[in-house]
Amino acid sequence: MLVCLVAIALVPLFVCSCAGSKITFTAKFYFVCYKSQDDAHSASSVSSAVQSLGGAGYVIDSDGRYYIAFACYYDEDKAQSVCSSLKESGLECTVLAVETQSYDIADEEHSELYSGCLETLCQIADIMYNLANSLDEGSLSQLGARDIILSCMLPLRALCRQPLTETLKENITYILDEMAEAAEGFVYARDVRALQIALCDCVINAQFY
């Protein structure tokens, strides 16, 4: 099962290239979110309620608003379908579409490293997406889920040893800590979805200068 999930993650979900003092990295994310809040405190208070409903409950800061994400999809139709189902259940939700374009870089010498970092984060996010689905379907054991999470921590640790910005290293370290905590106990699909969204959020807000 681990091999299958990793193989799925290698399907191209993004396009990257390097030019001048920028790298172009195109990836699209569709977050199914519960409402939006004006401040982080209000969003955090709603987050636990979303988790109790089986959602990730991850708070996304976008354009001055805070969104509490149920889940993240790479296909807009799928995201809209899930959002519609939630609305039919009486939940107020929306789809937040985010697309990455280009990133400023301070060091052109490391442009391939930076692109590789974004690729790695996206691939691991996709593994988490498929892992969460497998847990929902009951097609994967708890031991198998923990093994997948632990395996995904290895490339993230390797990234932290590279010359990345301190902010990016801090974000990846946060994800590693969350992964370690998830792998210690019972692995819930909602927690794995939160890991996926955290990885996507890291890609969206990555800084290389």
Coordinates of C-alpha atoms in Angstrom, one line a residue:
M1 CA 0.0 0.0 0.0
L2 CA 2.9 2.4 0.8
V3 CA 4.3 1.8 -2.7
C4 CA 0.9 2.5 -4.3
L5 CA 0.4 5.7 -2.4
V6 CA 3.9 7.0 -3.2
A7 CA 3.4 6.1 -6.9
I8 CA 0.2 8.1 -7.0
A9 CA 2.0 11.1 -5.6
L10 CA 4.4 11.2 -8.5
V11 CA 1.6 12.1 -11.0
P12 CA 2.5 15.6 -12.2
L13 CA 0.3 18.1 -10.3
F14 CA 2.5 21.2 -11.0
V15 CA 4.8 22.8 -13.5
C16 CA 8.1 24.5 -12.5
S17 CA 10.8 26.4 -14.3
C18 CA 13.6 28.9 -13.4
A19 CA 14.1 32.4 -14.9
G20 CA 16.3 35.2 -13.6
S21 CA 15.7 35.9 -9.9
K22 CA 12.4 34.0 -9.9
I23 CA 11.3 30.5 -10.1
T24 CA 7.9 29.6 -11.7
F25 CA 6.0 26.9 -9.9
T26 CA 2.4 26.4 -10.8
A27 CA 0.1 24.3 -8.5
K28 CA -3.6 24.6 -7.9
F29 CA -5.3 23.9 -4.6
Y30 CA -9.1 23.9 -3.8
F31 CA -9.8 24.1 -0.1
V32 CA -13.3 23.3 1.1
C33 CA -13.8 25.7 4.0
Y34 CA -16.3 26.4 6.7
K35 CA -17.2 30.1 6.5
S36 CA -14.4 32.6 7.1
Q37 CA -13.4 34.7 10.1
D38 CA -12.0 38.2 10.5
D39 CA -9.3 37.2 13.0
A40 CA -7.2 34.2 13.9
H41 CA -8.7 33.9 17.4
S42 CA -12.2 33.5 16.1
A43 CA -11.0 31.0 13.5
S44 CA -9.2 28.9 16.1
S45 CA -12.4 28.7 18.2
V46 CA -14.3 27.3 15.2
S47 CA -11.5 24.9 14.2
S48 CA -12.3 22.3 16.9
A49 CA -15.9 22.3 15.9
V50 CA -14.9 21.5 12.3
Q51 CA -12.6 18.7 13.6
S52 CA -15.5 17.2 15.5
L53 CA -17.4 16.9 12.2
G54 CA -14.5 15.0 10.7
G55 CA -12.8 17.9 8.9
A56 CA -9.2 18.9 9.1
G57 CA -9.9 22.2 11.0
Y58 CA -6.7 23.7 9.6
V59 CA -6.8 27.6 9.6
I60 CA -5.7 29.2 6.3
D61 CA -4.8 32.9 6.2
S62 CA -5.8 34.2 2.7
D63 CA -6.2 37.9 1.7
G64 CA -6.8 39.1 5.2
R65 CA -9.4 36.5 6.0
Y66 CA -9.1 33.2 8.0
Y67 CA -10.7 30.1 6.5
I68 CA -11.2 26.8 8.4
A69 CA -10.6 24.1 6.0
F70 CA -12.4 20.8 5.9
A71 CA -10.2 19.3 3.2
C72 CA -8.1 20.1 0.2
Y73 CA -8.5 18.8 -3.4
Y74 CA -6.6 19.1 -6.6
D75 CA -9.7 19.0 -8.8
E76 CA -12.2 21.9 -8.6
D77 CA -15.2 19.7 -9.6
K78 CA -14.4 17.3 -6.7
A79 CA -14.1 20.2 -4.3
Q80 CA -17.4 21.8 -5.4
S81 CA -19.1 18.4 -5.1
V82 CA -18.0 18.0 -1.5
C83 CA -18.9 21.6 -0.7
S84 CA -22.4 21.0 -2.1
S85 CA -22.8 17.9 0.0
L86 CA -21.8 19.7 3.1
K87 CA -24.3 22.5 2.3
E88 CA -27.1 19.9 1.9
S89 CA -26.2 18.8 5.4
G90 CA -26.8 22.3 6.6
L91 CA -23.2 23.5 6.9
E92 CA -22.2 26.9 5.5
C93 CA -19.1 26.3 3.4
T94 CA -17.3 27.6 0.3
V95 CA -14.4 26.6 -2.0
L96 CA -11.2 28.6 -1.7
A97 CA -9.2 28.3 -4.9
V98 CA -5.5 29.1 -4.6
E99 CA -2.9 28.9 -7.5
T100 CA 0.8 29.5 -7.1
Q101 CA 2.6 31.3 -9.8
S102 CA 6.2 32.5 -9.1
Y103 CA 8.5 32.9 -6.2
D104 CA 11.3 35.5 -5.7
I105 CA 14.6 34.0 -4.9
A106 CA 17.7 35.6 -3.4
D107 CA 20.2 33.1 -4.8
E108 CA 19.9 31.9 -8.4
E109 CA 22.6 29.3 -7.7
H110 CA 20.0 27.4 -5.6
S111 CA 17.1 27.7 -8.0
E112 CA 16.9 24.0 -8.6
L113 CA 17.0 23.3 -4.9
Y114 CA 14.1 25.6 -4.3
S115 CA 12.1 24.1 -7.1
G116 CA 12.9 20.6 -5.8
C117 CA 11.7 21.7 -2.3
L118 CA 8.3 22.8 -3.7
E119 CA 8.0 19.5 -5.6
T120 CA 8.8 17.5 -2.5
L121 CA 6.3 19.3 -0.4
C122 CA 3.6 18.8 -3.1
Q123 CA 4.4 15.1 -3.5
I124 CA 4.2 14.5 0.2
A125 CA 0.9 16.5 0.4
D126 CA -0.5 14.2 -2.2
I127 CA 0.6 11.1 -0.3
M128 CA -1.2 12.5 2.8
Y129 CA -4.3 13.1 0.6
N130 CA -4.4 9.5 -0.5
L131 CA -3.5 8.2 2.9
A132 CA -6.5 10.1 4.4
N133 CA -8.8 8.6 1.7
S134 CA -7.5 5.1 2.5
L135 CA -8.2 5.6 6.2
D136 CA -11.7 6.8 5.4
E137 CA -12.3 3.8 3.2
G138 CA -10.9 1.4 5.9
S139 CA -8.4 -0.1 3.3
L140 CA -5.3 0.6 5.4
S141 CA -4.2 -0.5 8.8
Q142 CA -3.1 1.8 11.6
L143 CA 0.4 0.3 11.3
G144 CA 0.5 0.9 7.6
A145 CA -0.7 4.5 8.2
R146 CA 2.0 5.2 10.7
D147 CA 4.7 3.7 8.5
I148 CA 3.7 6.0 5.6
I149 CA 3.8 9.1 7.8
L150 CA 7.2 8.1 9.2
S151 CA 8.5 7.4 5.7
C152 CA 7.4 10.9 4.6
M153 CA 9.3 12.5 7.4
L154 CA 12.6 11.4 6.0
P155 CA 12.6 13.7 2.9
L156 CA 11.3 16.6 5.0
R157 CA 14.2 16.2 7.4
A158 CA 16.6 16.2 4.5
L159 CA 15.1 19.5 3.2
C160 CA 15.7 21.1 6.6
R161 CA 19.4 20.3 6.2
Q162 CA 19.5 22.3 2.9
P163 CA 20.2 26.1 2.6
L164 CA 16.6 27.2 2.8
T165 CA 15.3 30.3 4.5
E166 CA 14.7 30.2 8.3
T167 CA 11.0 30.8 7.9
L168 CA 10.6 27.9 5.5
K169 CA 12.7 25.7 7.8
E170 CA 10.4 26.6 10.7
N171 CA 7.3 25.8 8.7
I172 CA 8.7 22.4 7.7
T173 CA 9.8 21.7 11.3
Y174 CA 6.3 22.5 12.4
I175 CA 4.9 19.9 9.9
L176 CA 7.5 17.3 11.1
D177 CA 6.4 17.8 14.7
E178 CA 2.7 17.4 13.7
M179 CA 3.6 14.2 11.7
A180 CA 5.5 12.8 14.7
E181 CA 2.6 13.4 17.0
A182 CA 0.1 11.9 14.5
A183 CA 2.3 8.7 14.1
E184 CA 2.5 8.2 17.9
G185 CA -1.2 7.5 18.5
F186 CA -4.3 6.5 16.6
V187 CA -4.1 7.9 13.1
Y188 CA -7.3 9.8 12.2
A189 CA -8.1 10.8 8.6
R190 CA -8.9 14.3 9.7
D191 CA -5.4 14.7 11.2
V192 CA -3.8 13.4 8.0
R193 CA -5.9 15.9 6.0
A194 CA -4.6 18.6 8.3
L195 CA -1.1 17.5 7.5
Q196 CA -1.9 17.6 3.8
I197 CA -3.3 21.2 4.1
A198 CA -0.3 22.3 6.2
L199 CA 2.0 21.1 3.4
C200 CA 0.0 22.9 0.7
D201 CA -0.1 26.0 2.8
C202 CA 3.7 25.8 3.1
V203 CA 4.0 25.6 -0.7
I204 CA 1.6 28.6 -1.1
N205 CA 3.5 30.8 1.4
A206 CA 7.1 29.6 0.7
Q207 CA 9.7 32.3 0.7
F208 CA 13.2 31.9 -0.7
Y209 CA 14.8 35.3 0.1

